[in-house]
Amino acid sequence: MTTLNELKREMKVIGRAKAIERVREGEAKKSGKKYLAYTLIVAVENEKTGTVDDIRVDFFSMEGSSPYTSQTKFLQEGKTVENSSKEEANIVSIAGRVELEEYVNKNGNHVVFNKLQGAFIHRLDENMKHRAVANVETVITEIKDKLNEDDLPTGEKELSGFTVGYKESVIVIPEAIVPQQLAEDFVKLYREGQTAMLTYQFINRAINDEEDKVEEVDDTPTAAFGAVADIDAGRGKSFTRFDKRTLVVGGLQPYDEDLALTQDEIKQALELRKQKEAEVVNSTYEVPAPPKEVVKKAEDNVGFGNSSDIPDF
């Protein structure tokens, strides 16, 4: 059986540091070295569209490593919206990789999603264009039409695939969306079974929807004495929904036979994934050990889309 090589899956997040959560510090039992873990919420602000994506980045590092130095320094000195103000909060640039998180929740549902694992975090002196993106060597397993509530095509495409992490861990990319304006070029360039470097953009934003006002009705209750104030006057009812998606916004040409995974390797990877999924579903969830810290330089050659100027979605 062939050993599956680790594939590239670098991510980059640039935005305003919003809050630090779930700080954990301690010592590893075997080595005695200190470890540090925390989650940073980064507000990725799009000035053109006025949208803000709250992107979660997880950190874990061991004492003596470069990531530990970087992460400790920000934890001690970094300014966030929560501990300072929006005006004083640091604009940060985070380099890391895409990983997989999965578990069985309290309702017995198998939850699977991609998480962003940060390695290095730098405070920027200037406000660069905010973004939350990743370049991931992806094996494409399925391309299909995205359907609306009436089961009609929306013009977008849904992509499922996987990449390979440390020690042959298979990291699935579940249901990434190819936007309508890129879908035609995408299906011309890629097909199922191919391996390619794809660029993903991460969306996680709150959207407030106001209920349409159909009729003016005076439903102010009759006062038992005096007058009852109508605190809802002039205010429509609003509902908050969350838009959480992974978009495919660009990519390189499909790899040739020398670089692409073979059909046997794809079959092997899918079998490993099937075994891991069964293991998670049939056992009590435990937080997986952090993967090996590797941050490599991403390639910049583009097969479709434009990696230097990602469209505003």
Coordinates of C-alpha atoms in Angstrom, one line a residue:
M1 CA 0.0 0.0 0.0
T2 CA 1.3 3.4 -1.0
T3 CA 1.9 6.1 1.7
L4 CA -0.1 9.2 0.9
N5 CA 2.0 12.3 0.8
E6 CA 0.8 15.4 2.6
L7 CA -0.7 18.0 0.3
K8 CA -0.5 21.8 0.5
R9 CA -3.4 23.6 2.3
E10 CA -2.1 27.0 3.4
M11 CA -4.5 29.7 4.6
K12 CA -4.2 33.4 5.2
V13 CA -6.5 35.6 7.3
I14 CA -6.2 39.4 7.4
G15 CA -8.6 41.4 9.5
R16 CA -9.3 43.2 12.7
A17 CA -8.7 41.3 15.9
K18 CA -12.1 41.1 17.6
A19 CA -11.8 38.8 20.6
I20 CA -9.7 36.1 22.2
E21 CA -11.5 33.0 23.5
R22 CA -10.9 29.7 25.2
V23 CA -7.3 30.3 26.4
R24 CA -5.6 27.2 27.7
E25 CA -2.1 26.9 29.0
G26 CA -0.3 24.0 30.6
E27 CA 2.5 21.5 30.4
A28 CA 2.8 18.4 28.2
K29 CA 3.0 15.2 30.4
K30 CA 5.8 13.5 28.4
S31 CA 8.1 16.4 27.5
G32 CA 7.3 18.8 30.3
K33 CA 7.2 21.6 27.8
K34 CA 4.6 24.3 28.1
Y35 CA 1.8 24.5 25.5
L36 CA -0.5 27.3 24.6
A37 CA -3.9 27.2 22.9
Y38 CA -6.6 29.8 22.1
T39 CA -9.1 30.9 19.5
L40 CA -9.0 34.4 17.9
I41 CA -12.1 35.9 16.3
V42 CA -11.0 38.1 13.3
A43 CA -13.4 40.6 11.7
V44 CA -12.8 40.4 8.0
E45 CA -14.3 43.7 6.7
N46 CA -15.2 44.3 3.1
E47 CA -15.4 48.1 2.5
K48 CA -17.1 47.6 -1.0
T49 CA -20.0 45.4 0.2
G50 CA -20.2 46.6 3.8
T51 CA -20.1 43.0 5.0
V52 CA -18.1 41.7 8.0
D53 CA -17.2 38.0 8.4
D54 CA -16.3 36.8 11.8
I55 CA -13.6 34.2 11.1
R56 CA -12.5 31.8 13.9
V57 CA -8.8 30.9 13.9
D58 CA -7.5 28.2 16.4
F59 CA -4.0 28.3 17.7
F60 CA -1.9 25.6 19.4
S61 CA 1.9 25.5 19.9
M62 CA 4.6 24.1 22.1
E63 CA 7.2 26.0 24.0
G64 CA 10.5 26.4 22.0
S65 CA 8.8 26.7 18.6
S66 CA 8.5 29.8 16.4
P67 CA 4.7 29.6 16.5
Y68 CA 4.7 29.5 20.3
T69 CA 6.8 32.8 20.4
S70 CA 4.4 34.4 17.8
Q71 CA 1.2 33.3 19.5
T72 CA 2.4 34.1 23.1
K73 CA 3.5 37.6 22.1
F74 CA 0.0 38.4 20.6
L75 CA -1.8 36.9 23.6
Q76 CA 0.2 39.2 25.9
E77 CA 0.4 42.4 23.9
G78 CA -2.3 42.2 21.2
K79 CA -5.3 44.6 21.2
T80 CA -8.7 43.4 20.3
V81 CA -12.1 45.1 19.9
E82 CA -13.1 43.3 23.1
N83 CA -10.2 44.3 25.3
S84 CA -9.6 47.7 23.8
S85 CA -11.8 49.3 21.1
K86 CA -12.5 49.0 17.4
E87 CA -10.3 52.0 16.6
E88 CA -7.3 50.6 18.6
A89 CA -7.7 46.9 17.8
N90 CA -4.8 45.4 15.8
I91 CA -5.1 44.6 12.2
V92 CA -3.5 41.1 12.0
S93 CA -2.2 38.8 9.4
I94 CA -2.4 35.1 10.2
A95 CA -0.7 32.2 8.3
G96 CA -1.6 28.6 8.9
R97 CA -3.4 25.7 7.3
V98 CA -6.8 24.2 6.8
E99 CA -7.7 21.3 9.0
L100 CA -10.8 19.1 9.7
E101 CA -12.9 19.1 12.8
E102 CA -15.5 16.4 13.4
Y103 CA -17.5 15.1 16.3
V104 CA -20.8 13.7 17.4
N105 CA -22.9 16.4 19.1
K106 CA -25.3 16.0 22.0
N107 CA -28.1 15.2 19.6
G108 CA -26.2 12.3 18.0
N109 CA -25.5 14.2 14.8
H110 CA -22.1 13.8 13.1
V111 CA -20.7 17.3 12.6
V112 CA -18.0 17.8 10.0
F113 CA -16.4 21.1 9.0
N114 CA -13.1 22.7 8.0
K115 CA -11.3 24.8 10.6
L116 CA -8.5 27.3 10.3
Q117 CA -5.4 26.4 12.3
G118 CA -3.2 29.4 12.8
A119 CA 0.6 29.1 13.2
F120 CA 2.0 32.7 13.0
I121 CA 0.2 35.9 13.8
H122 CA 1.6 39.4 12.9
R123 CA 0.3 42.8 13.8
L124 CA 0.2 45.1 10.7
D125 CA 1.1 48.8 10.7
E126 CA -1.1 49.5 7.7
N127 CA -4.7 48.4 6.9
M128 CA -4.3 45.9 4.1
K129 CA -7.2 44.4 2.2
H130 CA -9.0 42.0 4.6
R131 CA -9.5 38.4 3.5
A132 CA -9.9 34.9 4.7
V133 CA -8.7 32.5 2.0
A134 CA -6.8 29.3 1.5
N135 CA -4.8 27.6 -1.3
V136 CA -5.5 23.9 -1.0
E137 CA -4.3 21.0 -3.2
T138 CA -7.7 19.4 -3.7
V139 CA -8.8 16.0 -5.1
I140 CA -12.2 16.7 -6.7
T141 CA -14.7 13.9 -5.9
E142 CA -18.0 15.5 -7.0
I143 CA -19.2 18.5 -9.0
K144 CA -23.0 19.1 -9.1
D145 CA -25.6 21.8 -9.6
K146 CA -26.5 23.8 -6.4
L147 CA -30.3 23.7 -6.1
N148 CA -32.7 26.1 -4.5
E149 CA -35.7 25.3 -2.2
D150 CA -37.7 24.3 -5.3
D151 CA -35.0 21.9 -6.5
L152 CA -34.1 24.2 -9.4
P153 CA -30.5 25.0 -10.4
T154 CA -29.3 28.3 -9.0
G155 CA -26.4 28.6 -11.5
E156 CA -23.9 27.9 -8.8
K157 CA -22.0 24.6 -8.5
E158 CA -21.3 22.5 -5.4
L159 CA -17.9 20.9 -5.1
S160 CA -16.9 18.1 -2.7
G161 CA -13.3 16.9 -2.4
F162 CA -10.5 16.2 0.0
T163 CA -6.9 16.9 0.7
V164 CA -4.3 14.9 2.6
G165 CA -2.9 16.1 5.9
Y166 CA -0.2 14.9 8.4
K167 CA 0.2 11.2 8.7
E168 CA -2.3 10.4 5.9
S169 CA -5.2 12.2 7.6
V170 CA -7.8 12.8 5.0
I171 CA -9.3 16.2 5.2
V172 CA -12.6 16.5 3.4
I173 CA -13.8 19.7 1.8
P174 CA -17.6 19.4 2.1
E175 CA -19.9 21.3 -0.3
A176 CA -17.8 24.3 -1.3
I177 CA -19.7 26.7 -3.5
V178 CA -18.5 27.9 -6.9
P179 CA -20.2 31.3 -7.5
Q180 CA -22.4 31.7 -10.6
Q181 CA -20.1 34.1 -12.3
L182 CA -17.2 31.5 -12.1
A183 CA -19.2 28.3 -12.6
E184 CA -19.0 28.1 -16.4
D185 CA -15.2 28.5 -16.4
F186 CA -14.9 26.0 -13.5
V187 CA -16.7 23.1 -15.2
K188 CA -14.8 23.7 -18.4
L189 CA -11.5 23.3 -16.6
Y190 CA -12.1 20.6 -13.9
R191 CA -13.7 17.2 -13.7
E192 CA -14.2 14.6 -10.9
G193 CA -11.1 12.6 -10.1
Q194 CA -8.6 15.4 -10.9
T195 CA -6.2 17.0 -8.4
A196 CA -5.7 20.8 -8.5
M197 CA -4.7 23.7 -6.4
L198 CA -7.9 25.6 -5.6
T199 CA -8.4 28.9 -3.8
Y200 CA -11.2 29.0 -1.2
Q201 CA -12.8 32.0 0.5
F202 CA -14.4 31.6 3.9
I203 CA -17.7 33.4 4.6
N204 CA -19.3 33.7 8.1
R205 CA -21.6 36.7 8.5
A206 CA -24.8 37.6 10.2
I207 CA -27.6 38.9 8.0
N208 CA -30.5 40.8 9.4
D209 CA -33.8 40.3 7.5
E210 CA -36.7 42.7 8.1
E211 CA -40.2 41.2 8.0
D212 CA -42.4 42.9 5.3
K213 CA -45.0 45.1 6.8
V214 CA -48.3 44.2 5.2
E215 CA -50.8 46.2 7.1
E216 CA -50.9 48.9 9.8
V217 CA -52.7 47.6 12.8
D218 CA -53.1 49.5 16.0
D219 CA -52.5 46.7 18.5
T220 CA -51.4 48.9 21.4
P221 CA -53.1 47.5 24.5
T222 CA -55.8 49.5 26.2
A223 CA -54.4 51.1 29.3
A224 CA -55.8 50.1 32.7
F225 CA -54.7 53.6 33.8
G226 CA -52.7 56.4 32.2
A227 CA -51.2 55.5 28.8
V228 CA -49.2 52.5 27.6
A229 CA -46.2 53.3 25.4
D230 CA -45.9 51.6 22.1
I231 CA -42.1 50.8 22.1
D232 CA -42.4 49.0 18.7
A233 CA -43.6 52.1 16.9
G234 CA -41.6 52.8 13.7
R235 CA -39.6 49.6 14.1
G236 CA -40.1 46.6 11.8
K237 CA -39.6 43.1 13.1
S238 CA -36.1 41.8 12.2
F239 CA -34.7 38.3 12.1
T240 CA -31.0 37.3 12.1
R241 CA -29.8 34.5 10.0
F242 CA -26.2 33.4 9.5
D243 CA -24.5 32.9 6.1
K244 CA -21.7 30.4 6.6
R245 CA -20.1 29.1 3.4
T246 CA -16.9 28.2 1.7
L247 CA -16.5 29.6 -1.8
V248 CA -14.2 28.4 -4.6
V249 CA -12.9 31.6 -6.1
G250 CA -9.9 30.5 -8.3
G251 CA -7.5 27.7 -9.1
L252 CA -4.5 26.5 -11.1
Q253 CA -4.6 24.1 -14.0
P254 CA -5.3 20.5 -13.1
Y255 CA -2.2 18.6 -12.2
D256 CA -0.6 16.2 -14.7
E257 CA 0.0 12.5 -14.0
D258 CA 3.3 13.2 -12.2
L259 CA 1.7 15.4 -9.5
A260 CA -2.0 14.2 -9.3
L261 CA -3.1 11.4 -7.1
T262 CA -3.7 8.1 -8.9
Q263 CA -7.0 6.3 -9.0
D264 CA -5.5 3.8 -6.5
E265 CA -4.4 6.5 -4.2
I266 CA -7.8 8.2 -4.3
K267 CA -9.4 4.9 -3.5
Q268 CA -7.0 4.4 -0.6
A269 CA -7.7 7.9 0.7
L270 CA -11.5 7.4 0.5
E271 CA -11.2 4.1 2.4
L272 CA -9.1 5.8 5.1
R273 CA -11.7 8.5 5.4
K274 CA -14.4 5.9 5.7
Q275 CA -12.6 4.2 8.5
K276 CA -12.0 7.5 10.4
E277 CA -15.6 8.5 10.0
A278 CA -16.8 5.2 11.4
E279 CA -14.3 5.6 14.3
V280 CA -15.7 9.0 15.2
V281 CA -19.4 8.0 14.8
N282 CA -19.0 4.9 16.9
S283 CA -16.9 6.3 19.8
T284 CA -17.0 9.1 22.3
Y285 CA -15.6 12.3 20.8
E286 CA -12.2 13.4 22.0
V287 CA -10.3 16.6 20.9
P288 CA -7.8 15.4 18.3
A289 CA -4.1 16.1 18.9
P290 CA -2.9 19.1 17.0
P291 CA -1.4 18.3 13.6
K292 CA 2.3 18.8 12.8
E293 CA 3.1 22.5 12.4
V294 CA 4.0 23.0 8.7
V295 CA 3.5 26.3 6.8
K296 CA 4.7 26.3 3.2
K297 CA 4.7 29.0 0.6
A298 CA 1.7 28.9 -1.7
E299 CA 2.0 28.9 -5.5
D300 CA 0.6 31.9 -7.3
N301 CA -0.1 30.6 -10.8
V302 CA -3.8 30.7 -11.5
G303 CA -5.9 28.5 -13.8
F304 CA -9.2 30.3 -13.3
G305 CA -10.2 33.3 -11.2
N306 CA -7.6 35.8 -10.0
S307 CA -5.7 35.1 -6.8
S308 CA -4.3 38.6 -6.6
D309 CA -7.7 40.3 -6.7
I310 CA -10.4 38.0 -5.3
P311 CA -14.0 39.2 -6.3
D312 CA -16.2 40.6 -3.5
F313 CA -18.7 38.0 -2.4

